[in-house]
XYZ file of C-alpha atoms in Angstrom:
505
model
C 9.249 9.028 23.871
C 6.693 9.754 26.516
C 3.302 9.077 27.986
C 0.398 11.443 28.498
C -3.102 11.980 29.826
C -5.557 14.655 28.682
C -8.914 15.449 30.301
C -11.430 17.553 28.341
C -14.367 19.074 30.228
C -13.180 17.175 33.300
C -11.477 19.689 35.572
C -9.804 17.163 37.821
C -6.050 17.608 38.237
C -5.930 14.890 40.886
C -7.405 12.405 38.426
C -4.868 13.413 35.767
C -2.064 12.933 38.290
C -3.410 9.528 39.301
C -3.677 8.389 35.682
C -0.261 9.606 34.568
C 1.373 7.987 37.600
C 0.251 4.586 36.285
C 2.182 5.151 33.060
C 5.120 7.087 34.526
C 7.501 4.339 33.359
C 7.091 5.785 29.846
C 8.875 8.971 30.869
C 10.993 9.007 34.025
C 12.835 12.259 33.191
C 9.981 14.647 34.085
C 6.295 14.594 35.035
C 4.088 17.662 34.579
C 0.365 18.301 35.201
C -1.043 21.519 33.719
C -4.510 23.088 33.610
C -5.315 24.970 30.422
C -5.622 28.747 30.586
C -9.049 29.502 29.228
C -9.476 26.001 27.773
C -11.459 23.311 29.638
C -8.541 20.874 29.669
C -6.074 19.314 32.093
C -3.003 17.645 30.611
C -0.368 15.433 32.236
C 2.876 14.283 30.652
C 5.756 11.993 31.629
C 8.868 12.540 29.532
C 11.734 10.461 28.220
C 14.006 13.117 26.737
C 15.357 12.147 23.309
C 15.187 15.339 21.197
C 15.598 18.764 22.822
C 16.491 17.276 26.213
C 17.162 20.662 27.804
C 13.981 22.535 26.842
C 11.506 19.973 25.529
C 9.210 19.821 28.545
C 5.532 19.140 28.026
C 2.682 19.982 27.990
C 3.570 22.685 25.475
C 1.528 25.847 26.052
C 1.288 28.681 23.553
C -1.276 31.465 23.202
C -4.107 29.500 24.773
C -3.381 26.181 23.031
C -2.034 23.164 24.898
C -0.312 20.071 23.449
C 0.925 16.719 24.729
C 2.652 14.303 22.361
C 4.323 10.914 22.388
C 6.840 9.756 19.780
C 9.129 11.455 17.310
C 8.504 13.826 14.385
C 11.425 13.080 12.085
C 10.808 15.932 9.657
C 10.538 18.568 12.372
C 13.588 20.458 11.071
C 11.960 20.804 7.638
C 8.707 21.911 9.254
C 10.560 24.530 11.285
C 12.120 25.929 8.116
C 8.730 26.074 6.393
C 6.756 27.445 9.339
C 9.401 29.930 10.464
C 11.971 29.298 13.169
C 10.939 32.479 15.008
C 7.600 30.892 15.945
C 9.315 28.154 17.969
C 10.243 28.531 21.605
C 11.928 25.136 22.164
C 14.071 22.564 20.359
C 11.411 19.904 20.874
C 10.265 18.111 17.711
C 6.748 17.951 19.191
C 6.325 21.721 19.045
C 6.100 21.460 15.247
C 2.692 19.780 15.674
C 1.271 22.871 17.331
C 2.531 25.340 14.717
C 1.573 23.088 11.816
C -1.995 22.975 13.173
C -2.052 26.752 13.403
C -0.973 27.081 9.768
C -4.550 26.224 8.901
C -4.056 23.596 6.173
C -7.004 21.221 5.814
C -4.816 18.094 5.871
C -2.111 19.467 8.131
C -1.645 16.233 10.072
C -0.551 14.421 6.892
C 2.566 16.635 6.857
C 3.874 14.918 9.990
C 6.447 12.222 9.279
C 7.244 9.905 12.146
C 5.739 7.798 14.910
C 3.395 9.760 17.109
C 0.235 10.158 19.119
C -0.881 13.540 20.405
C -3.705 15.559 21.925
C -4.044 19.267 21.143
C -6.541 21.519 22.907
C -7.757 25.010 22.029
C -10.368 27.038 23.877
C -13.153 25.402 21.868
C -11.797 22.100 20.472
C -9.782 19.059 21.360
C -7.971 17.116 18.652
C -6.256 13.732 18.978
C -4.357 11.830 16.281
C -2.173 8.791 15.741
C 0.553 7.868 13.264
C -0.196 5.869 10.070
C 0.286 2.332 11.420
C -0.304 3.000 15.108
C 3.274 2.594 16.269
C 2.427 4.825 19.207
C -0.718 4.052 21.235
C -3.675 6.314 21.959
C -6.894 5.578 23.866
C -10.012 7.647 24.492
C -12.742 7.250 27.114
C -15.924 9.074 27.998
C -16.387 10.261 31.554
C -19.819 11.832 31.887
C -19.920 14.758 29.440
C -16.139 14.839 29.161
C -13.383 12.976 27.343
C -10.213 11.396 28.677
C -7.184 10.410 26.567
C -4.168 8.331 27.577
C -1.172 6.506 26.132
C -1.911 3.163 27.779
C -5.006 1.312 28.923
C -3.639 0.941 32.438
C -4.091 4.698 32.945
C -7.865 4.029 33.005
C -7.629 1.072 35.393
C -10.003 1.595 38.278
C -11.300 4.878 36.809
C -15.084 5.146 36.370
C -15.523 5.579 32.610
C -18.449 4.904 30.279
C -16.280 3.272 27.583
C -12.674 2.993 26.459
C -11.716 2.735 22.813
C -8.556 2.897 20.756
C -8.090 5.730 18.298
C -7.059 3.698 15.288
C -3.917 3.986 13.176
C -3.988 6.945 10.813
C -7.056 8.378 12.551
C -7.774 11.889 13.834
C -10.507 12.782 16.322
C -11.783 16.358 16.423
C -14.464 17.318 18.965
C -15.828 19.715 16.350
C -15.813 17.444 13.281
C -15.684 13.903 14.669
C -13.432 11.029 13.609
C -11.713 10.785 10.236
C -9.062 8.579 8.652
C -6.238 10.790 7.442
C -3.974 7.952 6.229
C -4.704 4.753 4.320
C -2.070 2.085 3.718
C -1.381 1.829 -0.022
C -2.557 -1.454 -1.460
C 0.130 -3.952 -2.355
C 1.108 -4.798 -5.929
C 0.734 -8.431 -7.019
C 2.557 -9.497 -10.198
C 5.560 -8.161 -12.071
C 4.942 -6.018 -15.097
C 6.594 -7.225 -18.336
C 10.175 -5.998 -18.579
C 10.478 -5.034 -14.924
C 14.125 -4.355 -14.068
C 14.540 -6.399 -10.897
C 18.081 -5.182 -10.256
C 16.812 -1.599 -10.375
C 14.016 -2.425 -7.923
C 16.511 -3.969 -5.504
C 18.837 -0.990 -5.858
C 16.078 1.521 -5.193
C 14.845 -0.487 -2.222
C 18.334 -0.293 -0.769
C 18.361 3.494 -1.075
C 14.940 3.818 0.549
C 16.098 1.543 3.389
C 19.206 3.632 3.962
C 17.167 6.843 4.062
C 14.686 5.321 6.510
C 17.392 4.196 8.937
C 19.140 7.573 8.737
C 15.865 9.355 9.465
C 14.920 7.108 12.380
C 18.337 7.548 14.020
C 17.632 11.256 14.570
C 18.171 12.017 18.265
C 20.097 14.150 20.723
C 21.073 10.989 22.602
C 22.857 7.824 21.494
C 20.702 5.298 19.618
C 21.483 1.571 19.767
C 19.974 -1.432 18.018
C 18.403 -4.730 18.985
C 20.269 -7.564 17.267
C 18.643 -10.976 17.413
C 20.944 -12.400 14.751
C 18.023 -12.754 12.353
C 17.818 -11.023 9.001
C 15.599 -8.053 9.879
C 17.421 -6.730 12.934
C 20.767 -7.450 11.259
C 19.837 -5.312 8.241
C 18.863 -2.401 10.461
C 21.968 -2.750 12.627
C 24.293 -2.994 9.602
C 22.848 0.147 8.024
C 22.875 1.986 11.350
C 26.493 1.021 11.987
C 27.496 2.772 8.775
C 25.733 5.942 9.916
C 26.745 5.998 13.572
C 29.559 8.407 14.532
C 30.773 5.824 17.051
C 30.610 2.006 17.162
C 26.920 1.126 17.223
C 25.763 -0.434 20.477
C 23.888 -3.686 19.779
C 21.937 -5.899 22.177
C 21.113 -9.606 22.047
C 19.464 -11.994 24.494
C 18.726 -15.705 24.695
C 19.306 -18.787 26.741
C 22.915 -19.781 27.251
C 24.319 -21.128 23.971
C 21.182 -20.270 21.960
C 21.265 -19.788 18.193
C 20.342 -16.098 18.499
C 23.298 -15.282 20.711
C 25.738 -17.034 18.395
C 24.317 -15.420 15.265
C 24.211 -11.974 16.871
C 27.885 -12.198 17.821
C 28.764 -13.048 14.212
C 26.802 -10.081 12.864
C 28.191 -7.733 15.514
C 31.746 -8.686 14.554
C 30.941 -8.239 10.877
C 29.602 -4.686 11.317
C 32.074 -3.624 14.025
C 29.436 -3.110 16.716
C 29.941 -2.470 20.402
C 28.012 -5.591 21.330
C 26.239 -6.517 24.578
C 24.413 -9.702 25.396
C 22.615 -11.338 28.281
C 21.266 -14.808 28.898
C 18.129 -15.789 30.772
C 17.018 -18.977 32.535
C 13.616 -20.615 33.083
C 13.678 -19.166 36.596
C 14.172 -15.666 35.126
C 11.221 -16.177 32.790
C 8.989 -17.368 35.632
C 9.940 -14.335 37.700
C 9.166 -11.728 35.028
C 5.954 -13.218 33.586
C 3.555 -11.159 35.782
C 5.521 -7.979 35.049
C 5.535 -8.639 31.292
C 1.819 -9.438 31.110
C 0.874 -6.380 33.158
C 2.829 -4.050 30.910
C 1.903 -5.859 27.682
C -1.822 -5.331 28.379
C -2.596 -8.647 26.737
C -2.849 -12.332 27.645
C -2.535 -13.596 24.062
C -0.226 -16.622 24.061
C 1.794 -15.621 21.003
C 2.199 -12.025 22.158
C 3.345 -13.069 25.613
C 5.832 -15.549 24.160
C 7.404 -12.875 21.966
C 7.191 -10.225 24.702
C 9.375 -12.155 27.162
C 12.625 -11.989 25.135
C 11.750 -8.402 24.207
C 11.639 -7.615 27.928
C 15.112 -9.029 28.525
C 16.490 -7.199 25.475
C 14.923 -3.912 26.603
C 16.239 -4.301 30.125
C 19.737 -4.909 28.775
C 19.639 -2.033 26.311
C 18.337 0.503 28.845
C 21.520 0.140 30.860
C 23.403 1.721 27.956
C 21.031 3.810 25.755
C 17.630 5.505 25.779
C 16.577 4.480 22.259
C 17.000 1.424 20.031
C 16.214 0.460 16.456
C 14.240 -2.744 15.858
C 13.372 -4.885 12.827
C 9.580 -4.942 13.223
C 7.592 -4.573 10.008
C 9.861 -6.433 7.590
C 7.784 -9.620 7.772
C 4.565 -7.740 7.006
C 6.114 -5.738 4.153
C 8.162 -8.489 2.500
C 6.336 -11.764 3.313
C 8.520 -13.141 6.078
C 6.196 -15.382 8.094
C 6.098 -19.141 7.642
C 2.447 -19.120 6.582
C 3.258 -16.760 3.711
C 4.881 -19.642 1.798
C 1.387 -20.984 1.054
C 0.779 -17.885 -1.080
C 3.735 -18.427 -3.436
C 1.458 -19.151 -6.415
C -1.197 -16.621 -5.389
C 0.424 -13.175 -5.590
C -2.833 -11.195 -5.519
C -3.915 -12.880 -2.318
C -0.424 -12.463 -0.847
C -0.426 -8.734 -1.599
C -3.856 -8.446 0.030
C -2.697 -10.410 3.072
C 0.395 -8.257 3.538
C -1.750 -5.110 3.386
C -4.166 -6.605 5.920
C -1.381 -7.603 8.287
C 0.244 -4.166 8.108
C -3.047 -2.643 9.205
C -3.348 -5.150 12.057
C 0.095 -4.549 13.567
C -0.995 -1.797 15.932
C -2.507 -4.054 18.577
C -0.323 -7.094 17.989
C 3.406 -6.739 17.299
C 3.526 -2.961 17.661
C 1.670 -3.142 20.970
C 4.274 -5.629 22.200
C 7.203 -3.479 21.120
C 5.789 -0.249 22.550
C 4.574 -1.556 25.913
C 7.488 -3.833 26.732
C 10.238 -1.369 25.826
C 8.481 1.568 27.460
C 8.082 -0.505 30.635
C 11.876 -0.182 30.825
C 11.821 3.534 29.829
C 13.353 2.672 26.451
C 12.277 4.115 23.114
C 11.951 1.541 20.317
C 12.110 2.738 16.712
C 10.933 0.760 13.686
C 12.614 2.022 10.465
C 10.936 -0.635 8.306
C 7.677 1.174 9.068
C 8.892 4.497 7.729
C 6.121 5.983 5.612
C 8.259 6.336 2.466
C 9.504 2.772 2.863
C 5.944 1.461 3.261
C 4.897 3.261 0.091
C 7.814 1.856 -1.903
C 7.584 -1.670 -0.492
C 3.874 -1.850 -1.264
C 4.661 -0.971 -4.890
C 6.991 -3.982 -5.197
C 5.154 -6.986 -6.702
C 4.391 -9.813 -4.279
C 6.097 -12.199 -6.732
C 9.406 -10.583 -5.757
C 8.736 -10.994 -2.050
C 7.733 -14.680 -1.859
C 9.439 -16.372 -4.798
C 9.834 -19.869 -6.184
C 13.565 -20.564 -6.241
C 16.045 -23.301 -7.020
C 17.221 -24.686 -3.655
C 20.705 -25.079 -5.108
C 20.905 -21.449 -6.235
C 22.856 -18.895 -4.215
C 19.914 -16.475 -3.986
C 17.659 -19.005 -2.320
C 16.673 -20.423 1.056
C 14.826 -23.413 -0.448
C 12.110 -24.144 -2.994
C 10.360 -20.973 -1.919
C 12.237 -17.974 -0.549
C 10.587 -15.385 1.670
C 11.663 -11.732 1.577
C 13.568 -12.485 -1.630
C 13.811 -8.894 -2.899
C 14.832 -7.607 0.550
C 17.607 -10.178 0.771
C 18.798 -9.223 -2.711
C 18.826 -5.532 -1.796
C 21.124 -6.062 1.204
C 23.228 -9.006 0.006
C 26.491 -7.050 0.293
C 25.777 -5.832 3.834
C 25.931 -9.104 5.725
C 27.505 -12.571 5.572
C 25.949 -14.688 2.815
C 25.219 -17.407 5.376
C 22.857 -14.999 7.123
C 21.282 -13.312 4.103
C 20.201 -16.604 2.554
C 19.591 -18.754 5.649
C 16.159 -19.906 6.780
C 14.355 -17.703 9.278
C 13.626 -18.621 12.898
C 10.932 -17.027 15.038
C 12.363 -14.747 17.752
C 11.066 -16.916 20.583
C 12.509 -20.045 18.919
C 15.940 -18.632 18.071
C 16.352 -17.130 21.529
C 15.740 -20.486 23.210
C 12.561 -19.188 24.815
C 10.366 -22.171 23.924
C 12.213 -24.644 26.132
C 12.816 -22.047 28.858
C 9.156 -21.050 28.878
C 7.950 -24.648 29.151
C 10.054 -25.045 32.266
C 9.037 -21.601 33.572
C 5.347 -22.473 33.268
C 5.914 -25.611 35.317
C 7.651 -23.483 37.943
C 4.771 -20.980 38.079
C 2.004 -23.606 38.212
C 3.822 -26.299 40.149
C 2.904 -28.775 37.410
C 5.135 -31.723 36.564
C 3.846 -31.890 32.984
C 4.079 -29.297 30.193
C 1.044 -27.005 29.819
C -0.980 -27.232 26.632
C -1.858 -24.026 24.764
C -5.267 -23.628 26.416
C -3.807 -23.975 29.907
C -1.003 -21.580 29.038
C -3.515 -18.989 27.831
C -5.620 -19.456 30.972
C -2.557 -18.838 33.140
C -1.709 -15.635 31.305
C -5.283 -14.394 31.648
C -5.258 -15.165 35.371
C -2.036 -13.201 35.820
C -3.522 -10.267 33.916
C -6.725 -10.319 35.951
C -4.726 -10.322 39.176
C -2.807 -7.234 38.026
C -5.791 -4.971 37.265
C -8.810 -3.606 39.110
C -10.833 -3.581 35.876
C -9.306 -6.404 33.800
C -12.273 -6.787 31.449
C -11.487 -3.353 30.071
C -7.957 -4.487 29.234
C -8.989 -7.834 27.757
C -11.665 -6.221 25.583
C -9.065 -4.097 23.781
C -6.320 -6.707 23.388
C -5.510 -7.950 19.916
C -4.687 -11.585 19.233
C -2.872 -13.356 16.420
C -5.569 -16.002 16.113
C -8.501 -13.571 15.849
C -7.070 -11.935 12.735
C -8.922 -13.215 9.660
C -6.295 -13.886 7.027
C -6.824 -13.612 3.281
C -7.345 -17.096 1.848
C -4.633 -18.327 -0.523
C -6.195 -19.653 -3.705
């Protein structure tokens, strides 16, 4: 996991150094600034060494081409075997991007399996691309006749640019051919076909889940797991614990005595994890709010509320590991949000809504996970968003995800059960009381709601709780105080409320 800056037709190494310094938290292990030999490019890279820690320095330079990349290519070993091991000079997974490009296939980028953003420069072209759902960030700006790329918006703060825009999920920009979408999320299935073998679907889903977790644990360093005590993170942790050569390190946070901490301890005992936890107070929340909002690059109320416990979890985990698995994506794939219950009798609309929300994750939940963990120099991995798992999950009918159920039945959480097929697929992994219990939002289960109310009173000096509008205004003020050019940040920020949901019925 890393951060980078690339300047095309802007021969300013000092500017590249200035920009990469603002995102140096993404990679504290090494910082490099390199001018291309024969190519009009300057690249800067800050590295968090996960794969090939001894010889994986970037930018990667080879025969006139220069590459900077952020993320992980999980099929890099297969690509090495196909492309020829003799072509590679390092153990870095990122080097496979460069040699795959040189192979000359028209859709070469589609061969990359993982979470990534990269910029590749030749003597005549610059190419930038992003993974299918935008797990890793990538921004582009115009500076005069040149182009500037960076991993975070804050790299452009105070820099005179004509415009800043996000390169979207599954998109590739080529200075020769323009912008194209190389990946489209498969559309979700709605209703069950007659005779569908539900047990077989659940069994296959389990296998795909296991493969995804195994793939996303690939690293030359120890990988841990966030463990909120909820279903999604518990599934990932339970599968990872079976694959780990040592007791899996798990991390949970909350207020003292919160439901999340209690549930996480129960799961950790069940899977035999090496468990760590930390509690936070309203005073802690008040202290970290400016830091969280600055790194989040958003003042959206819901994002900030979920980012605060993520910050404490990331800070705890970074004391012990460099990378963690998280449960993000399960709600979007398997209908896990409270509002999804309204779609129980409208499977076509539910399938459409899940597809829409998957495509919107990049500047909402995925932005939170990336920015807040990377602020602590921690790599977060999201196995539920594995490409093969997305494809399979989208083929599962929505009627198996949000399902009408008998509240008295064992395989039920009430009259309607969210993530029903996912629960069924992992029922043997975890205590039944967890698999079939009702879901709590992360900020609710962690005790954040009450702590945040008190923290906001501390920050503002108010004796009364802040309403939502006042809370949002405070977050925006804190963001504006943190940046020289805050409008640029606010213009790019996604919000939960701005997303136009598919109407149910």
